[in-house]
XYZ file of C-alpha atoms in Angstrom:
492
model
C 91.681 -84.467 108.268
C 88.539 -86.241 109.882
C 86.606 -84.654 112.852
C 83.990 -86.268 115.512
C 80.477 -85.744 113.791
C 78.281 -84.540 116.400
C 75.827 -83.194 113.587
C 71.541 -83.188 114.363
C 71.097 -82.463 110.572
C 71.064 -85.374 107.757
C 73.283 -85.018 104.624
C 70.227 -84.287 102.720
C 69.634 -81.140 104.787
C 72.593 -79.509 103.195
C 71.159 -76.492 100.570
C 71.379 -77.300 96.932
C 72.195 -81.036 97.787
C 71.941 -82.695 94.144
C 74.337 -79.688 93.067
C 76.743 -80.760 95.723
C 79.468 -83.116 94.915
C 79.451 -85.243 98.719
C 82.697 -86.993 99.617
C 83.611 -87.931 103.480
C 81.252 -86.389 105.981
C 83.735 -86.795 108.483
C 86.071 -84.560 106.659
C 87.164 -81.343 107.769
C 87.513 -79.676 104.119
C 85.078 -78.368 101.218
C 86.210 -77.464 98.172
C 84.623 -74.682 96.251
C 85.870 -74.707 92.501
C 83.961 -71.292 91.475
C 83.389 -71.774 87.988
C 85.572 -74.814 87.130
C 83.405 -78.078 86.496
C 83.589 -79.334 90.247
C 83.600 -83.161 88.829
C 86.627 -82.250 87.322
C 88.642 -81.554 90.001
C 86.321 -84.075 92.497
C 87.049 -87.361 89.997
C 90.838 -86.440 90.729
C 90.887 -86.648 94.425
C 90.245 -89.103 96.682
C 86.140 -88.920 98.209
C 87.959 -89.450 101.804
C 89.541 -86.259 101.769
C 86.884 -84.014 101.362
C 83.039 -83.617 102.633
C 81.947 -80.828 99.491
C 82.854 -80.396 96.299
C 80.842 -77.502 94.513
C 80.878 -74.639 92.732
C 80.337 -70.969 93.602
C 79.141 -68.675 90.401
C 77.352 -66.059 92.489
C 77.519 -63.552 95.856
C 74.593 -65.786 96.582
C 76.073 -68.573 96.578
C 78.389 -67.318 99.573
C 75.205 -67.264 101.640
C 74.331 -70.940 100.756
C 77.964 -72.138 101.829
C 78.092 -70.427 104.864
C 74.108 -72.309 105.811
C 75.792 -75.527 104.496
C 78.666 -74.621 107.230
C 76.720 -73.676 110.278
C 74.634 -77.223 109.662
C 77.882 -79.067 109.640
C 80.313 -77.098 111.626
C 83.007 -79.912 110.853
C 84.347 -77.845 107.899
C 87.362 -76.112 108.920
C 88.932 -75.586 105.640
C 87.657 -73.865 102.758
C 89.851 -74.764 99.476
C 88.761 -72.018 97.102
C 90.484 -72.929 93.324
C 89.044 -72.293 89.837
C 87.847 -69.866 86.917
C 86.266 -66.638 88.683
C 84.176 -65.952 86.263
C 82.029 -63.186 88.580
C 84.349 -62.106 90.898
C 82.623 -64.315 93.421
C 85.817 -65.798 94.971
C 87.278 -62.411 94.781
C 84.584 -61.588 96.953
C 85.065 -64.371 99.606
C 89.025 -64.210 99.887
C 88.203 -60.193 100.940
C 85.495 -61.528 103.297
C 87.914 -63.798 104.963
C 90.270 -61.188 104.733
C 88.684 -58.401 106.245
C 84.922 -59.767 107.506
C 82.004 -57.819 106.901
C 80.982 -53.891 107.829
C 77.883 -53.095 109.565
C 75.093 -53.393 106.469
C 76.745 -56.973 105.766
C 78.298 -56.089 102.730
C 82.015 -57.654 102.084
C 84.542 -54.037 102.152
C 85.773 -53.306 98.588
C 83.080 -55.425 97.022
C 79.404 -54.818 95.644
C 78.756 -58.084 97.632
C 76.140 -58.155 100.013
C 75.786 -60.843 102.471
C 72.778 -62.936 104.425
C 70.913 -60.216 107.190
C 69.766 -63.169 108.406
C 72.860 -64.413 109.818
C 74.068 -62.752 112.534
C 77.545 -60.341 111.778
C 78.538 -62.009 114.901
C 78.128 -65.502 113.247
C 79.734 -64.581 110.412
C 82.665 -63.248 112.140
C 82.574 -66.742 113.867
C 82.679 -68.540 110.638
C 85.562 -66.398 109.164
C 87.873 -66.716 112.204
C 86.838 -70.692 112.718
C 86.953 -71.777 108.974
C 90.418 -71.257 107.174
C 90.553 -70.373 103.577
C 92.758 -71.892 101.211
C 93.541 -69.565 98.505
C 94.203 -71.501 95.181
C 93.201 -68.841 92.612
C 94.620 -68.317 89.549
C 94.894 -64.572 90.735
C 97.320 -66.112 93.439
C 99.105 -67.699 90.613
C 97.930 -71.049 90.844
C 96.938 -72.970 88.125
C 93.604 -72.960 85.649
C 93.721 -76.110 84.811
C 91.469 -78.936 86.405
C 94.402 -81.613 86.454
C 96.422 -79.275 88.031
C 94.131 -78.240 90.277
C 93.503 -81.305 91.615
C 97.657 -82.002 92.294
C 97.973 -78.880 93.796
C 94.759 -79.836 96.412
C 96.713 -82.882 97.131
C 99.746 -81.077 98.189
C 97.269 -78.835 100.647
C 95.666 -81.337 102.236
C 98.647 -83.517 103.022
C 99.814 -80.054 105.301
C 96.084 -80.313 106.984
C 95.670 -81.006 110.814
C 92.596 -82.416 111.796
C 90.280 -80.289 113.407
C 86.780 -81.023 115.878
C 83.735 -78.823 114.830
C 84.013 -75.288 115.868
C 80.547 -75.143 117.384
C 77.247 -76.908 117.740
C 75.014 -77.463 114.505
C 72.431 -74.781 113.800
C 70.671 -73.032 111.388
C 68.969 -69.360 111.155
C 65.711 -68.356 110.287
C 64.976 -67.325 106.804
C 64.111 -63.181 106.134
C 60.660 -62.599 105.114
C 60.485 -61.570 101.440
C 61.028 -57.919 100.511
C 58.402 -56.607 98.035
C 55.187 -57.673 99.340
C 52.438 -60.088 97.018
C 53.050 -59.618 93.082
C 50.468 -57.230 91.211
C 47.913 -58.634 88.900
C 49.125 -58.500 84.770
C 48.804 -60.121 81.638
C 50.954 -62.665 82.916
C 53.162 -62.604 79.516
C 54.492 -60.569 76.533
C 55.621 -57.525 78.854
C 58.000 -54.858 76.544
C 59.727 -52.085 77.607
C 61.772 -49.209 75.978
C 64.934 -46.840 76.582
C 67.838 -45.469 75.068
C 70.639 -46.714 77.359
C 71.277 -50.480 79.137
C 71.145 -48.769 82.502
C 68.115 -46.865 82.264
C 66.177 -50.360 80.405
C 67.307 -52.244 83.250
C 65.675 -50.279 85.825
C 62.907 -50.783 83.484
C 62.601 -54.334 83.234
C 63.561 -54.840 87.165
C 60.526 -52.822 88.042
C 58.327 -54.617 85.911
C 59.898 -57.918 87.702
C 59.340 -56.565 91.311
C 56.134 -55.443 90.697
C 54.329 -58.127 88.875
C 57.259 -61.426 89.161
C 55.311 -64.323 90.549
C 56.870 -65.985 93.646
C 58.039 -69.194 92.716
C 60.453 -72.126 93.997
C 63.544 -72.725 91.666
C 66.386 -75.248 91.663
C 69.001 -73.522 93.513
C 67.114 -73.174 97.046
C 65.895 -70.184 96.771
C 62.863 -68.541 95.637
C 62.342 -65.862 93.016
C 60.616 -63.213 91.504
C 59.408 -64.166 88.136
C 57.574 -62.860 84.737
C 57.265 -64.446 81.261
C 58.712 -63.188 78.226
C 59.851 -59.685 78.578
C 61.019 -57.733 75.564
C 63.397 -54.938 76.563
C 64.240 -52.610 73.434
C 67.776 -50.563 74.005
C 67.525 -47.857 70.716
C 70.642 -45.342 71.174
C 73.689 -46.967 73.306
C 77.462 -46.553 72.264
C 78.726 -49.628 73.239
C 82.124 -47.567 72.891
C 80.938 -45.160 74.787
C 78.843 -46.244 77.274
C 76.545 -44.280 79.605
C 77.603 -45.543 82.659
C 75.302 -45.723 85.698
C 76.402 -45.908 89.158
C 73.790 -48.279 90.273
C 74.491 -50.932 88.160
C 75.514 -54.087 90.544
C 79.436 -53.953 88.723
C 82.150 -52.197 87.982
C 83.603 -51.015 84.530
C 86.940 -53.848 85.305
C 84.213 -56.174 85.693
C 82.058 -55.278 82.931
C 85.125 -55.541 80.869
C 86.149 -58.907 81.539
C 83.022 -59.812 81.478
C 83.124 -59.389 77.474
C 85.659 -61.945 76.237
C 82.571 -64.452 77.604
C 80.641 -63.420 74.760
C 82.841 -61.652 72.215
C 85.701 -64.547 72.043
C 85.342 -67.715 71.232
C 88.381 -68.567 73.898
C 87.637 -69.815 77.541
C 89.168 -70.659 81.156
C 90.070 -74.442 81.370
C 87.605 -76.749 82.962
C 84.885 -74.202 82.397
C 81.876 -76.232 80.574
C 81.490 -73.431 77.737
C 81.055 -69.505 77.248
C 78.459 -68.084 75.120
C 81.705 -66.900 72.870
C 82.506 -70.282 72.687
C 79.275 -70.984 71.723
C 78.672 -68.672 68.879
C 82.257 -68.475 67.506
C 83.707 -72.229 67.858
C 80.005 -74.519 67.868
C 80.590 -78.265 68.148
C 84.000 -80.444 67.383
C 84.364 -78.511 64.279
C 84.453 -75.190 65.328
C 81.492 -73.225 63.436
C 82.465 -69.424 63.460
C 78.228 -68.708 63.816
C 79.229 -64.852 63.763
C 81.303 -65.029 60.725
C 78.710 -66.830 59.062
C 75.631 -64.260 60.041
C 78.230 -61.381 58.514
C 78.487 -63.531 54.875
C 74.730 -63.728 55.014
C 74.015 -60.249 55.824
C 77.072 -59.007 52.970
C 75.386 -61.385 50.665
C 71.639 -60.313 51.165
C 70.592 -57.495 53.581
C 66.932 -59.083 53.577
C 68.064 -62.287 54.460
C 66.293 -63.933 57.589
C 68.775 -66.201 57.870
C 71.578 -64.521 60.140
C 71.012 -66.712 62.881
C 73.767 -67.894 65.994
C 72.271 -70.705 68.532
C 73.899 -71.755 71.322
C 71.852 -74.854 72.326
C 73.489 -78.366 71.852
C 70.938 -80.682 71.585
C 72.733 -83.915 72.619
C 74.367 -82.055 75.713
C 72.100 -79.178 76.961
C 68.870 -81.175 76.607
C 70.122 -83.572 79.450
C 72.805 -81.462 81.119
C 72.964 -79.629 84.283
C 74.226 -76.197 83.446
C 72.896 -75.610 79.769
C 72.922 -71.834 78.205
C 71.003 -68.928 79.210
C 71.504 -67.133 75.875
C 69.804 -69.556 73.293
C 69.993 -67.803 70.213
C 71.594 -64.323 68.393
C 69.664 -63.011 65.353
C 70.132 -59.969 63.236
C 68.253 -58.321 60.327
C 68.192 -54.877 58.194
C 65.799 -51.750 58.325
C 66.321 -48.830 56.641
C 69.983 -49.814 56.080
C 70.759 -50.351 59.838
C 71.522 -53.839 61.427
C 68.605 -54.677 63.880
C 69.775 -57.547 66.369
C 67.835 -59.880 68.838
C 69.271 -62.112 71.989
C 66.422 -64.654 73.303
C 67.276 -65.934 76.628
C 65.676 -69.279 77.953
C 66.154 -68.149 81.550
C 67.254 -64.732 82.720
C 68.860 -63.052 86.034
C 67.677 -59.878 85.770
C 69.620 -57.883 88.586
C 72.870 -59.921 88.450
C 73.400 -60.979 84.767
C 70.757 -58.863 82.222
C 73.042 -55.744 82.211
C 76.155 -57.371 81.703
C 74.775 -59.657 79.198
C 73.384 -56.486 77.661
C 76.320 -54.412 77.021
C 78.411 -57.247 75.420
C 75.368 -58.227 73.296
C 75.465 -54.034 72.308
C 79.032 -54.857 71.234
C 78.516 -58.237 69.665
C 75.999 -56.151 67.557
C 78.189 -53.412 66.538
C 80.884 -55.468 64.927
C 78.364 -57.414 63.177
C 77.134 -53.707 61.720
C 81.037 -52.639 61.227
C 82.116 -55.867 59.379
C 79.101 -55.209 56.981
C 78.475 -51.661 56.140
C 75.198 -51.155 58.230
C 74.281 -48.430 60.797
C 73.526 -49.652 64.336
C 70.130 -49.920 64.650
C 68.399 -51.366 68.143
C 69.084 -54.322 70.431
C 65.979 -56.851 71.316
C 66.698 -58.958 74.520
C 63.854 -61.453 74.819
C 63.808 -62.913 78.130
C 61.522 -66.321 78.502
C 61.853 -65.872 81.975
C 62.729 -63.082 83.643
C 63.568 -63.269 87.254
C 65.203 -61.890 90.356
C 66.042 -64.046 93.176
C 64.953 -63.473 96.591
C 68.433 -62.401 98.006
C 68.548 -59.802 95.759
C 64.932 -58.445 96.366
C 65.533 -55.529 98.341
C 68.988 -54.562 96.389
C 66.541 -54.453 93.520
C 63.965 -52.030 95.214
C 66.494 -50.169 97.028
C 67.838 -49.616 93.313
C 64.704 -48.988 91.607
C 63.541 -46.182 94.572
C 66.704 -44.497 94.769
C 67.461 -44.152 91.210
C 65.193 -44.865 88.424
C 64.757 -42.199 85.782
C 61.336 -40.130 86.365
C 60.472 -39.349 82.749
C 59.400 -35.935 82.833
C 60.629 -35.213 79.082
C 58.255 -35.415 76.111
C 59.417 -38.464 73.425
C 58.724 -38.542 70.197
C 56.500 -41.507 69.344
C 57.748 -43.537 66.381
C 54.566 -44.532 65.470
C 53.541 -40.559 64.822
C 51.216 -38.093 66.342
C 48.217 -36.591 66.266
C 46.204 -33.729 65.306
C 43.081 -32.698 67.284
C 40.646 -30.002 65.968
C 36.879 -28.912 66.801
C 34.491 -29.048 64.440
C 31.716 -26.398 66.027
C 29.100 -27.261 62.940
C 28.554 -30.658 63.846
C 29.533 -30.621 67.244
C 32.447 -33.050 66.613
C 35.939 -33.770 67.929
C 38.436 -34.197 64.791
C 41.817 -36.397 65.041
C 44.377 -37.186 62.166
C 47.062 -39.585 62.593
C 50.096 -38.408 61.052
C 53.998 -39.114 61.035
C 56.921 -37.149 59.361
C 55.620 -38.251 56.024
C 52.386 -36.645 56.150
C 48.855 -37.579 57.159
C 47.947 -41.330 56.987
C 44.585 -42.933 56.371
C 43.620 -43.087 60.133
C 41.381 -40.680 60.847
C 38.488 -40.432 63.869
C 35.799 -38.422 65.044
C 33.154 -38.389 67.769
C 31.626 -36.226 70.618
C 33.403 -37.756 73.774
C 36.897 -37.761 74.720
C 36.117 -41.400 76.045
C 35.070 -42.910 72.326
C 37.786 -41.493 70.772
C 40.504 -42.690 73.309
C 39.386 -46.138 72.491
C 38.849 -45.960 68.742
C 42.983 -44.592 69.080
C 43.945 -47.571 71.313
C 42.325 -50.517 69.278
C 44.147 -49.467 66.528
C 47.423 -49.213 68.132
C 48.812 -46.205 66.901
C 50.882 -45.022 69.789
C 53.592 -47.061 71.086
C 54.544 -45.103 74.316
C 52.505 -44.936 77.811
C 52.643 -41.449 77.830
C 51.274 -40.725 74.582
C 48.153 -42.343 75.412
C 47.939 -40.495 78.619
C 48.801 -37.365 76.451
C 46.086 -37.906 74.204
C 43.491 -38.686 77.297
C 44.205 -35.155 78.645
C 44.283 -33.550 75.235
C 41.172 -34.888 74.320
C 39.204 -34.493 77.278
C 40.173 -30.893 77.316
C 39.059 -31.024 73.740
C 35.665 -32.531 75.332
C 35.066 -29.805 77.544
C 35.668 -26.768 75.179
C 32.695 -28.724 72.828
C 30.303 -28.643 75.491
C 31.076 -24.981 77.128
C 31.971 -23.116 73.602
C 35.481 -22.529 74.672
C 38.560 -22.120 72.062
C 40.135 -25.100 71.671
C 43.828 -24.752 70.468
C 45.720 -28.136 70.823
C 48.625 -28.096 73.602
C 47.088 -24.913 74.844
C 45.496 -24.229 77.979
C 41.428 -23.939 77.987
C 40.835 -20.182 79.007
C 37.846 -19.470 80.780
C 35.671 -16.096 81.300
């Protein structure tokens, strides 16, 4: 299972080395264990057999491998084995199965694969390279052990094999999305009623303002701190459903056991169930817990889930996105927040979202509460490059052009002339009646910023409401017009 190295690139040239497990360069096999702990399976075989060991959680990762191939066209055999968690090795069994249609995205998947390969290269690599299919879905085994025994009984079958072609690599694709815009840098919040329409939301505010940055995975990214997405009305048993989203519904719903059960796949490190529902050697039910606190005191602050484990996560290599689940009462409805440490905005924060929506609703069921709104808080929130242009392509062809009026749940306002003392008059008020904020001046342009330092509009187009409204307002002052609010200024 060894072939003549004829490589021009050094090992260290491979993408992602240090999350690479390396065996035999000489080998003709790599081993991709999806979501299974690679040194699990790697510690049971022999480092002669293979040349990579490593794991594959994302379509992305598909474009990685296939570099890592090209460079070191001595891999013949792909052994593809493990958890799949993301319906990534689904997605390279169909490539191998069926290649890849003209746009470069994998038939019968949402995958879509590296432009800047050629479709005649990757043709190349699918009929060169044979996959292995070890899957559970092929009714092979989950666990690592097993794994491992059944590899051995593959590679014993294994001819060996000279490189298919000559070393090379291809150029990276310019960026998609141009230089980011200036912003506050931090503390950016949005607001819908749905997961799908937030997300469009928050990937907007990503595309538009992310800083370009490095990361660990080879790649670069899109990036913005601390975003704080607000979803107010979704059914998480009825969900509205968007067809843009980058999954389906079967997906979606396997994706929830990962954060609504405490079980998970053999050899997989953890799940944020897991996490929440079963912390530590002796199993803390965190969920169960925040229900006793909320039954026993619906102001308690203290209905808190982490997910961090100091000892492992502090030093590990893949520690939790989710960090902590917290919940509170208003009003008699259960309020919940999700702070993530590091966010994938187009892949993951959707996903994520809707189980969270769910996670919340039991917690509400189990203790008598209403379902009040979600909080995800997202350190940082980030796109990565290969998914740039699937994220503007999104945001173009679908995002939600508000055109509707909301209600503002901070109130409204009232805006009157007073003629005597030439004087523009404006009362806060909310459903309860007038409050003590109260204004007047003589220019639309004072009284727009007296409004805004106090903060007493919480949507974008209230303020812009209120800038028309009171510049109209303005105008009828100085030309003795009638001034009627949300009525047109009639002139003679």
């Amino acid at each position: 299972m060894t072939a003549e190295l004829g490589a021009t690139y050094n090992l260290t040239d491979l993408i992602s080395y240090k999350d690479l497990q390396i065996g035999n360069p000489e080998s003709n096999v790599g081993i991709c264990t999806l979501w299974t702990q690679r040194h699990l399976i790697a510690q049971k075989l022999d480092t002669a057999d293979y040349f990579i060991c490593a794991n594959l959680y994302s379509f992305a990762g598909i474009n990685l491998m296939a570099r890592n191939i090209f460079m070191f066209p001595q891999i013949r055999y792909l052994i593809l084995c493990g958890a799949d968690q993301s319906s990534t090795g689904e997605a390279l069994a169909s490539f191998f199965a069926k290649g890849l249609g003209a746009n470069h995205t994998i038939p019968g998947t949402q995958a879509k694969l590296d432009e800047g390969i050629p479709l005649e290269a990757w043709e190349e690599l699918r009929q060169q390279v044979q996959l292995i299919d070890l899957r559970p879905a092929k009714g092979y085994p989950k666990n690592p052990e097993a794994i491992a025994e059944q590899i051995k009984l593959e590679l014993a079958k294994l001819a060996t094999l000279p490189p298919f072609a000559e070393p090379r690599t291809f150029p990276e694709l310019a960026p998609e999305g141009g230089k980011a815009l200036p912003s506050e840098r931090t503390g950016f919040r949005v607001q819908g009623e749905t997961v799908a329409e937030t997300w469009l939301e928050v990937m907007q505010l990503v595309m538009r303002f992310g800083q370009i940055k490095p990361t660990e995975y080879s790649q670069q990214q899109r990036e913005i701190y601390n975003t704080v997405a607000v979803i107010t009305d979704e059914n998480p048993d009825d969900i509205v459903w968007a067809d843009y989203l980058p999954f389906s519904r079967a997906e979606l719903e396997n994706y929830y056991p990962k954060i609504l059960s405490a079980e998970k796949e053999p050899g997989i490190a953890y799940t944020y169930g897991e996490r929440l529902r079963s912390f530590g050697e002796e199993g803390h039910d965190q969920i169960a817990r925040m229900k006793e606190r909320l039954r026993e005191a619906h102001h308690t602050r203290r209905a808190v889930a982490v997910t961090w484990d100091v000892e492992q996560d502090s030093v590990g290599d893949n520690p939790p996105c989710l960090l902590e689940v917290s919940a509170g009462v208003q009003d008699g409805a259960l309020y919940m927040t999700a702070r993530f440490r590091s966010h994938d905005i187009y892949t993951a924060w959707a996903q994520n979202t809707y189980a969270l929506r769910k996670l919340q609703k039991e917690i509400a069921d189990d203790t008598g509460l209403r379902l009040g709104a979600l909080t995800i808080i997202s350190h940082s929130a980030h796109i990565y490059a290969d998914k740039w242009k699937f994220a503007l392509d999104t945001i173009d062809s679908f995002k939600k052009r508000r055109l509707d009026w909301r209600s503002d749940p901070r109130g409204y306002f009232i805006i009157e002339l007073e003629r005597e003392r030439s004087l523009i008059k404006v009362q806060h008020s909310t459903i309860e009646g007038n409050t003590p904020y109260y204004f007047e001046g003589k220019t639309a342009r004072q009284l727009c910023l007296l409004i805004a330092h106090e903060k007493l509009a919480s949507l974008e187009e209230h303020y812009s409401y209120l800038g028309r409204e009171l510049q109209k307002a303005e105008i009828a002052l100085k030309l003795g017009l009638n001034y009627t609010q949300d009525k047109e200024l009639e002139f003679n």
